[in-house]
C-alpha cells in the first residue's frame, strides 16, 4: 500500500474513532487498544528551544495507561458515580493533519493533530489542542493501537475527564 | 479595614460563605496569609547544583528558587527592578546570571544587580547597583527536603510554624535513612473553586471519600479496600497547631500488590531504626495532610504527592503537584508510584477529577445573594476530640471535622491580626 492510500485510510479510521468517542461507545473504542498499549501524555515544560525531550523514559504524564488502567477509566464512567463526568460532557473530536511518519511491514507510526471541545453544564466549555503520535499494528481484525502519545499544547491544563 | 473574624463562628462551628467567594476577602488574604505564612517553594532535590533554579509562585507572585554560588537556597521575586519584567522565563534550568529581556539588566544567583547596559553613557555612572538587586524573600528554611519561604521577617521559624504537625509530616519525610527526593516533572492545572476548599479537604475531610470517590470504590480501586486499623490508635485525624491537619488510617497487608507490600515492609523496618517507636508504628497507612495555608501531601503504598493550591482569584485555583519518593527506592517502585500518580492524583486522576468538580460548584452556588446568608456546617465531632499521650494534636477517628474547622479557626486568627 503506498503512503497516500495509507494516509487516506487513517484519515477515515480516525474519523470513525472520533465518532466512537463522541457517541459514548467507549467499550468499542477500548477494543482498538492492545493489552500492553501505552496511552500517555507527557507534561509540557517551558524550556530552552529544543530542550523538551519526550524520548526520556519515565516522564511525568497527565495520564499513562495500559489497556487495563484505561479500562478502569472506562468502567468508572459506567458506574454513574464518576461525578466529574455526570451528567456526561458533550465532546467533539476534530482530527486533522494526518501524516504517516514511519512504515514497517505490519506497523505504522501515524501523527494527527486534534482539537477537542468539551461542554459541561452551565457553559463550562473547554478546548483541548495538541498532537497524537501513534503506533498501530495491522491485525487480522483491523488496526490495533500499540502506543498513543498525546502531546497537549497546554502547559497549565484543565481537569482531564475525557479521552483523546 | 473590615473585620473578617466574625465569619468563622467559633461557638457554632460554622463558616460564612463569603470566606470562599468574596473578592475583598481574597485581597486581604494576599497580605494577611500569603504575606505572612510559610509557603511551600520546592524540594531541595529540584536544585542539586549551584546555579540550578526553578520558577514557581508564592500566592500570586512569581518567584525564582535558586541555589547560589555558596550552596545557599534563595528565593527572589521574578521581576526586574527596572520595569518589572520577569528575569527568568523558563520552568527550570541552570544559570550564572538572570538577564532581563527588556533592557538587559542582569542579576547573579545572589540576586545582585551585576550588569546594566549603557551604565556609563546613559546613567552617567550614577546608578547605585547595590540598591537595585532582585527583591529577596527574607526567610527560606527547609524541613527534611521541603523548602518553604516567608515574606515576614518577624515570623517564627519554620520548625516553630510546623509545630506538632512535624510529627506527622515526618512519617513520610523521615521514614527511610536516605530521606525523600521529588520525582521529575510537575503537574499543573487550573480548576474553578476557591483555593481553601482544596486545602481544608486535605486538612481533615475524610468524610467525603465514601461518597465522592464512590466510583473508584465500585471498580475495586477505592478507599473501601483500605480500612482496617484501630480507631484512635492507627486510624485518626489530628488537628494540629497553626491550622495544620492530618488524616491517618492503616492499610491491611492483604490485597496489596506483592512488590509494594514488600517495599512497605522494608520501609517499616527502616522506620523502626530511624524514628521513635510511636511514629514508626504509623508508617503503613493512608496519610493526608495540609500545612496552612495552601500546601498538601497525600500518600499510600509508597506513593506520595505533594502539592500547592495557588490562589487565582476567589473562584479559581492553580494546582502544582509533584511526586515524592525515597532517595533509595528501587527503580520498579519509582515506576509503580509514577503510574499511581498519573492514575489517581493528577489532572486526569480518578480521585482528583471528582474533587475538582465539586469545588467549582461550591463557589458558584455560594455566590448567590440568598445562599450567601446561610452559614456552612463544620460541627461534626465538635467536643468529642481527645488528646492522647502517644501522638500530638486534638484527635478523633475518621470521620470528623475537627481538623477542617481547625484550619478555619487559624484562618480567622490570621485574618484578625493587625
Ligand atoms: S525592565 Fe528589566 S531591564 Fe528594563
Ligand atoms: Fe478527595
PDB file of N, CA and C in Angstrom, chain A residues 42-109:
ATOM      1  N   UNK A  42       2.792  13.156  28.123  1.00  0.00           N
ATOM      2  CA  UNK A  42       3.836  13.784  28.943  1.00  0.00           C
ATOM      3  C   UNK A  42       3.490  15.240  29.271  1.00  0.00           C
ATOM      4  N   UNK A  43       3.848  15.694  30.480  1.00  0.00           N
ATOM      5  CA  UNK A  43       3.583  17.091  30.832  1.00  0.00           C
ATOM      6  C   UNK A  43       4.476  17.999  29.983  1.00  0.00           C
ATOM      7  N   UNK A  44       4.002  19.185  29.693  1.00  0.00           N
ATOM      8  CA  UNK A  44       4.768  20.144  28.879  1.00  0.00           C
ATOM      9  C   UNK A  44       5.529  21.092  29.790  1.00  0.00           C
ATOM     10  N   UNK A  45       6.684  21.536  29.315  1.00  0.00           N
ATOM     11  CA  UNK A  45       7.509  22.455  30.096  1.00  0.00           C
ATOM     12  C   UNK A  45       7.963  23.619  29.226  1.00  0.00           C
ATOM     13  N   UNK A  46       8.188  24.748  29.877  1.00  0.00           N
ATOM     14  CA  UNK A  46       8.723  25.923  29.187  1.00  0.00           C
ATOM     15  C   UNK A  46      10.227  25.932  29.402  1.00  0.00           C
ATOM     16  N   UNK A  47      10.955  25.505  28.367  1.00  0.00           N
ATOM     17  CA  UNK A  47      12.405  25.370  28.494  1.00  0.00           C
ATOM     18  C   UNK A  47      13.081  26.034  27.304  1.00  0.00           C
ATOM     19  N   UNK A  48      14.406  25.991  27.273  1.00  0.00           N
ATOM     20  CA  UNK A  48      15.121  26.494  26.105  1.00  0.00           C
ATOM     21  C   UNK A  48      14.668  25.731  24.871  1.00  0.00           C
ATOM     22  N   UNK A  49      14.663  26.418  23.734  1.00  0.00           N
ATOM     23  CA  UNK A  49      14.214  25.816  22.480  1.00  0.00           C
ATOM     24  C   UNK A  49      14.880  24.457  22.254  1.00  0.00           C
ATOM     25  N   UNK A  50      14.088  23.460  21.952  1.00  0.00           N
ATOM     26  CA  UNK A  50      14.649  22.141  21.651  1.00  0.00           C
ATOM     27  C   UNK A  50      14.962  21.281  22.866  1.00  0.00           C
ATOM     28  N   UNK A  51      14.726  21.809  24.061  1.00  0.00           N
ATOM     29  CA  UNK A  51      15.101  21.053  25.259  1.00  0.00           C
ATOM     30  C   UNK A  51      14.020  20.145  25.836  1.00  0.00           C
ATOM     31  N   UNK A  52      12.817  20.218  25.271  1.00  0.00           N
ATOM     32  CA  UNK A  52      11.777  19.296  25.734  1.00  0.00           C
ATOM     33  C   UNK A  52      12.034  17.968  25.046  1.00  0.00           C
ATOM     34  N   UNK A  53      12.160  16.910  25.822  1.00  0.00           N
ATOM     35  CA  UNK A  53      12.562  15.641  25.235  1.00  0.00           C
ATOM     36  C   UNK A  53      11.592  14.538  25.636  1.00  0.00           C
ATOM     37  N   UNK A  54      10.735  14.159  24.691  1.00  0.00           N
ATOM     38  CA  UNK A  54       9.712  13.153  25.006  1.00  0.00           C
ATOM     39  C   UNK A  54      10.249  11.731  24.915  1.00  0.00           C
ATOM     40  N   UNK A  55      11.515  11.597  24.503  1.00  0.00           N
ATOM     41  CA  UNK A  55      12.094  10.255  24.398  1.00  0.00           C
ATOM     42  C   UNK A  55      12.653   9.786  25.737  1.00  0.00           C
ATOM     43  N   UNK A  56      12.779  10.701  26.694  1.00  0.00           N
ATOM     44  CA  UNK A  56      13.268  10.302  28.024  1.00  0.00           C
ATOM     45  C   UNK A  56      12.313   9.282  28.637  1.00  0.00           C
ATOM     46  N   UNK A  57      12.861   8.282  29.324  1.00  0.00           N
ATOM     47  CA  UNK A  57      11.959   7.311  29.953  1.00  0.00           C
ATOM     48  C   UNK A  57      11.310   7.905  31.206  1.00  0.00           C
ATOM     49  N   UNK A  58      10.188   7.336  31.599  1.00  0.00           N
ATOM     50  CA  UNK A  58       9.529   7.661  32.872  1.00  0.00           C
ATOM     51  C   UNK A  58       9.167   9.124  33.042  1.00  0.00           C
ATOM     52  N   UNK A  59       8.767   9.790  31.955  1.00  0.00           N
ATOM     53  CA  UNK A  59       8.340  11.180  32.097  1.00  0.00           C
ATOM     54  C   UNK A  59       7.037  11.247  32.874  1.00  0.00           C
ATOM     55  N   UNK A  60       6.889  12.310  33.633  1.00  0.00           N
ATOM     56  CA  UNK A  60       5.609  12.522  34.303  1.00  0.00           C
ATOM     57  C   UNK A  60       4.556  12.798  33.234  1.00  0.00           C
ATOM     58  N   UNK A  61       3.388  12.193  33.385  1.00  0.00           N
ATOM     59  CA  UNK A  61       2.344  12.311  32.371  1.00  0.00           C
ATOM     60  C   UNK A  61       1.027  12.707  33.002  1.00  0.00           C
ATOM     61  N   UNK A  62       0.199  13.340  32.191  1.00  0.00           N
ATOM     62  CA  UNK A  62      -1.151  13.645  32.663  1.00  0.00           C
ATOM     63  C   UNK A  62      -1.940  12.350  32.839  1.00  0.00           C
ATOM     64  N   UNK A  63      -1.668  11.373  31.981  1.00  0.00           N
ATOM     65  CA  UNK A  63      -2.149  10.007  32.176  1.00  0.00           C
ATOM     66  C   UNK A  63      -1.124   9.100  31.540  1.00  0.00           C
ATOM     67  N   UNK A  64      -1.019   7.878  32.007  1.00  0.00           N
ATOM     68  CA  UNK A  64      -0.049   6.936  31.451  1.00  0.00           C
ATOM     69  C   UNK A  64      -0.633   5.543  31.666  1.00  0.00           C
ATOM     70  N   UNK A  65      -1.455   5.124  30.724  1.00  0.00           N
ATOM     71  CA  UNK A  65      -2.262   3.924  30.910  1.00  0.00           C
ATOM     72  C   UNK A  65      -1.854   2.794  29.987  1.00  0.00           C
ATOM     73  N   UNK A  66      -2.101   1.553  30.445  1.00  0.00           N
ATOM     74  CA  UNK A  66      -2.145   0.411  29.545  1.00  0.00           C
ATOM     75  C   UNK A  66      -3.633   0.087  29.364  1.00  0.00           C
ATOM     76  N   UNK A  67      -3.925  -1.019  28.694  1.00  0.00           N
ATOM     77  CA  UNK A  67      -5.345  -1.275  28.437  1.00  0.00           C
ATOM     78  C   UNK A  67      -6.118  -1.507  29.732  1.00  0.00           C
ATOM     79  N   UNK A  68      -5.434  -2.101  30.727  1.00  0.00           N
ATOM     80  CA  UNK A  68      -6.144  -2.367  31.978  1.00  0.00           C
ATOM     81  C   UNK A  68      -6.538  -1.060  32.666  1.00  0.00           C
ATOM     82  N   UNK A  69      -5.587  -0.132  32.813  1.00  0.00           N
ATOM     83  CA  UNK A  69      -5.925   1.102  33.544  1.00  0.00           C
ATOM     84  C   UNK A  69      -6.840   2.013  32.711  1.00  0.00           C
ATOM     85  N   UNK A  70      -6.671   1.959  31.384  1.00  0.00           N
ATOM     86  CA  UNK A  70      -7.613   2.687  30.520  1.00  0.00           C
ATOM     87  C   UNK A  70      -9.013   2.098  30.712  1.00  0.00           C
ATOM     88  N   UNK A  71      -9.048   0.778  30.874  1.00  0.00           N
ATOM     89  CA  UNK A  71     -10.311   0.090  31.140  1.00  0.00           C
ATOM     90  C   UNK A  71     -10.932   0.524  32.467  1.00  0.00           C
ATOM     91  N   UNK A  72     -10.083   0.767  33.491  1.00  0.00           N
ATOM     92  CA  UNK A  72     -10.599   1.290  34.769  1.00  0.00           C
ATOM     93  C   UNK A  72     -11.342   2.599  34.527  1.00  0.00           C
ATOM     94  N   UNK A  73     -10.735   3.451  33.706  1.00  0.00           N
ATOM     95  CA  UNK A  73     -11.332   4.768  33.457  1.00  0.00           C
ATOM     96  C   UNK A  73     -12.686   4.617  32.752  1.00  0.00           C
ATOM     97  N   UNK A  74     -12.742   3.684  31.800  1.00  0.00           N
ATOM     98  CA  UNK A  74     -13.994   3.459  31.074  1.00  0.00           C
ATOM     99  C   UNK A  74     -15.058   2.882  32.014  1.00  0.00           C
ATOM    100  N   UNK A  75     -14.648   1.897  32.817  1.00  0.00           N
ATOM    101  CA  UNK A  75     -15.589   1.280  33.764  1.00  0.00           C
ATOM    102  C   UNK A  75     -16.101   2.287  34.778  1.00  0.00           C
ATOM    103  N   UNK A  76     -15.189   3.169  35.203  1.00  0.00           N
ATOM    104  CA  UNK A  76     -15.564   4.190  36.186  1.00  0.00           C
ATOM    105  C   UNK A  76     -16.719   5.042  35.660  1.00  0.00           C
ATOM    106  N   UNK A  77     -16.631   5.415  34.379  1.00  0.00           N
ATOM    107  CA  UNK A  77     -17.691   6.236  33.784  1.00  0.00           C
ATOM    108  C   UNK A  77     -19.032   5.510  33.844  1.00  0.00           C
ATOM    109  N   UNK A  78     -18.967   4.190  33.667  1.00  0.00           N
ATOM    110  CA  UNK A  78     -20.205   3.408  33.610  1.00  0.00           C
ATOM    111  C   UNK A  78     -20.852   3.237  34.985  1.00  0.00           C
ATOM    112  N   UNK A  79     -20.121   3.547  36.071  1.00  0.00           N
ATOM    113  CA  UNK A  79     -20.717   3.355  37.399  1.00  0.00           C
ATOM    114  C   UNK A  79     -21.836   4.361  37.668  1.00  0.00           C
ATOM    115  N   UNK A  80     -21.826   5.467  36.946  1.00  0.00           N
ATOM    116  CA  UNK A  80     -22.805   6.511  37.237  1.00  0.00           C
ATOM    117  C   UNK A  80     -22.372   7.421  38.386  1.00  0.00           C
ATOM    118  N   UNK A  81     -21.212   7.134  38.979  1.00  0.00           N
ATOM    119  CA  UNK A  81     -20.730   7.944  40.111  1.00  0.00           C
ATOM    120  C   UNK A  81     -19.407   8.654  39.794  1.00  0.00           C
ATOM    121  N   UNK A  82     -19.035   8.681  38.518  1.00  0.00           N
ATOM    122  CA  UNK A  82     -17.856   9.463  38.133  1.00  0.00           C
ATOM    123  C   UNK A  82     -18.325  10.912  38.030  1.00  0.00           C
ATOM    124  N   UNK A  83     -18.360  11.580  39.186  1.00  0.00           N
ATOM    125  CA  UNK A  83     -19.075  12.854  39.296  1.00  0.00           C
ATOM    126  C   UNK A  83     -18.571  13.924  38.342  1.00  0.00           C
ATOM    127  N   UNK A  84     -17.285  13.902  38.012  1.00  0.00           N
ATOM    128  CA  UNK A  84     -16.751  14.919  37.104  1.00  0.00           C
ATOM    129  C   UNK A  84     -17.313  14.744  35.696  1.00  0.00           C
ATOM    130  N   UNK A  85     -17.879  13.584  35.420  1.00  0.00           N
ATOM    131  CA  UNK A  85     -18.493  13.313  34.116  1.00  0.00           C
ATOM    132  C   UNK A  85     -19.988  13.023  34.264  1.00  0.00           C
ATOM    133  N   UNK A  86     -20.600  13.558  35.292  1.00  0.00           N
ATOM    134  CA  UNK A  86     -22.052  13.416  35.488  1.00  0.00           C
ATOM    135  C   UNK A  86     -22.679  14.790  35.601  1.00  0.00           C
ATOM    136  N   UNK A  87     -23.652  15.156  34.840  1.00  0.00           N
ATOM    137  CA  UNK A  87     -24.023  14.464  33.615  1.00  0.00           C
ATOM    138  C   UNK A  87     -22.870  14.519  32.611  1.00  0.00           C
ATOM    139  N   UNK A  88     -22.862  13.587  31.648  1.00  0.00           N
ATOM    140  CA  UNK A  88     -21.691  13.462  30.779  1.00  0.00           C
ATOM    141  C   UNK A  88     -21.390  14.732  29.985  1.00  0.00           C
ATOM    142  N   UNK A  89     -20.100  14.953  29.742  1.00  0.00           N
ATOM    143  CA  UNK A  89     -19.698  16.060  28.872  1.00  0.00           C
ATOM    144  C   UNK A  89     -20.190  15.817  27.458  1.00  0.00           C
ATOM    145  N   UNK A  90     -20.427  16.912  26.742  1.00  0.00           N
ATOM    146  CA  UNK A  90     -20.607  16.807  25.295  1.00  0.00           C
ATOM    147  C   UNK A  90     -19.232  17.005  24.681  1.00  0.00           C
ATOM    148  N   UNK A  91     -18.747  16.008  23.938  1.00  0.00           N
ATOM    149  CA  UNK A  91     -17.428  16.198  23.329  1.00  0.00           C
ATOM    150  C   UNK A  91     -17.529  16.149  21.815  1.00  0.00           C
ATOM    151  N   UNK A  92     -16.610  16.836  21.168  1.00  0.00           N
ATOM    152  CA  UNK A  92     -16.496  16.792  19.716  1.00  0.00           C
ATOM    153  C   UNK A  92     -15.014  16.741  19.393  1.00  0.00           C
ATOM    154  N   UNK A  93     -14.594  15.650  18.775  1.00  0.00           N
ATOM    155  CA  UNK A  93     -13.185  15.479  18.405  1.00  0.00           C
ATOM    156  C   UNK A  93     -12.976  15.855  16.941  1.00  0.00           C
ATOM    157  N   UNK A  94     -12.080  16.804  16.691  1.00  0.00           N
ATOM    158  CA  UNK A  94     -11.704  17.158  15.314  1.00  0.00           C
ATOM    159  C   UNK A  94     -10.272  16.691  15.094  1.00  0.00           C
ATOM    160  N   UNK A  95     -10.092  15.817  14.131  1.00  0.00           N
ATOM    161  CA  UNK A  95      -8.765  15.249  13.891  1.00  0.00           C
ATOM    162  C   UNK A  95      -8.328  15.635  12.487  1.00  0.00           C
ATOM    163  N   UNK A  96      -7.096  16.131  12.367  1.00  0.00           N
ATOM    164  CA  UNK A  96      -6.628  16.569  11.039  1.00  0.00           C
ATOM    165  C   UNK A  96      -5.118  16.417  10.919  1.00  0.00           C
ATOM    166  N   UNK A  97      -4.570  16.899   9.801  1.00  0.00           N
ATOM    167  CA  UNK A  97      -3.124  16.886   9.552  1.00  0.00           C
ATOM    168  C   UNK A  97      -2.519  15.498   9.761  1.00  0.00           C
ATOM    169  N   UNK A  98      -3.205  14.508   9.210  1.00  0.00           N
ATOM    170  CA  UNK A  98      -2.742  13.126   9.377  1.00  0.00           C
ATOM    171  C   UNK A  98      -1.482  12.901   8.542  1.00  0.00           C
ATOM    172  N   UNK A  99      -0.460  12.355   9.164  1.00  0.00           N
ATOM    173  CA  UNK A  99       0.771  12.055   8.438  1.00  0.00           C
ATOM    174  C   UNK A  99       1.273  10.676   8.836  1.00  0.00           C
ATOM    175  N   UNK A 100       1.762   9.950   7.839  1.00  0.00           N
ATOM    176  CA  UNK A 100       2.422   8.680   8.134  1.00  0.00           C
ATOM    177  C   UNK A 100       3.884   9.000   8.403  1.00  0.00           C
ATOM    178  N   UNK A 101       4.352   8.704   9.615  1.00  0.00           N
ATOM    179  CA  UNK A 101       5.728   9.061   9.975  1.00  0.00           C
ATOM    180  C   UNK A 101       6.703   7.933   9.690  1.00  0.00           C
ATOM    181  N   UNK A 102       6.243   6.693   9.907  1.00  0.00           N
ATOM    182  CA  UNK A 102       7.121   5.542   9.683  1.00  0.00           C
ATOM    183  C   UNK A 102       6.275   4.370   9.254  1.00  0.00           C
ATOM    184  N   UNK A 103       6.891   3.481   8.456  1.00  0.00           N
ATOM    185  CA  UNK A 103       6.154   2.316   7.988  1.00  0.00           C
ATOM    186  C   UNK A 103       7.018   1.082   8.156  1.00  0.00           C
ATOM    187  N   UNK A 104       6.477   0.071   8.811  1.00  0.00           N
ATOM    188  CA  UNK A 104       7.154  -1.213   8.872  1.00  0.00           C
ATOM    189  C   UNK A 104       6.217  -2.229   8.224  1.00  0.00           C
ATOM    190  N   UNK A 105       6.639  -3.514   8.152  1.00  0.00           N
ATOM    191  CA  UNK A 105       5.809  -4.496   7.457  1.00  0.00           C
ATOM    192  C   UNK A 105       4.360  -4.457   7.936  1.00  0.00           C
ATOM    193  N   UNK A 106       4.171  -4.603   9.261  1.00  0.00           N
ATOM    194  CA  UNK A 106       2.790  -4.631   9.727  1.00  0.00           C
ATOM    195  C   UNK A 106       2.504  -3.561  10.767  1.00  0.00           C
ATOM    196  N   UNK A 107       3.393  -2.537  10.868  1.00  0.00           N
ATOM    197  CA  UNK A 107       3.180  -1.468  11.857  1.00  0.00           C
ATOM    198  C   UNK A 107       3.355  -0.124  11.186  1.00  0.00           C
ATOM    199  N   UNK A 108       2.601   0.840  11.644  1.00  0.00           N
ATOM    200  CA  UNK A 108       2.841   2.189  11.144  1.00  0.00           C
ATOM    201  C   UNK A 108       2.750   3.201  12.275  1.00  0.00           C
ATOM    202  N   UNK A 109       3.548   4.251  12.105  1.00  0.00           N
ATOM    203  CA  UNK A 109       3.529   5.343  13.074  1.00  0.00           C
ATOM    204  C   UNK A 109       2.812   6.517  12.415  1.00  0.00           C
TER     205      UNK A 109
END
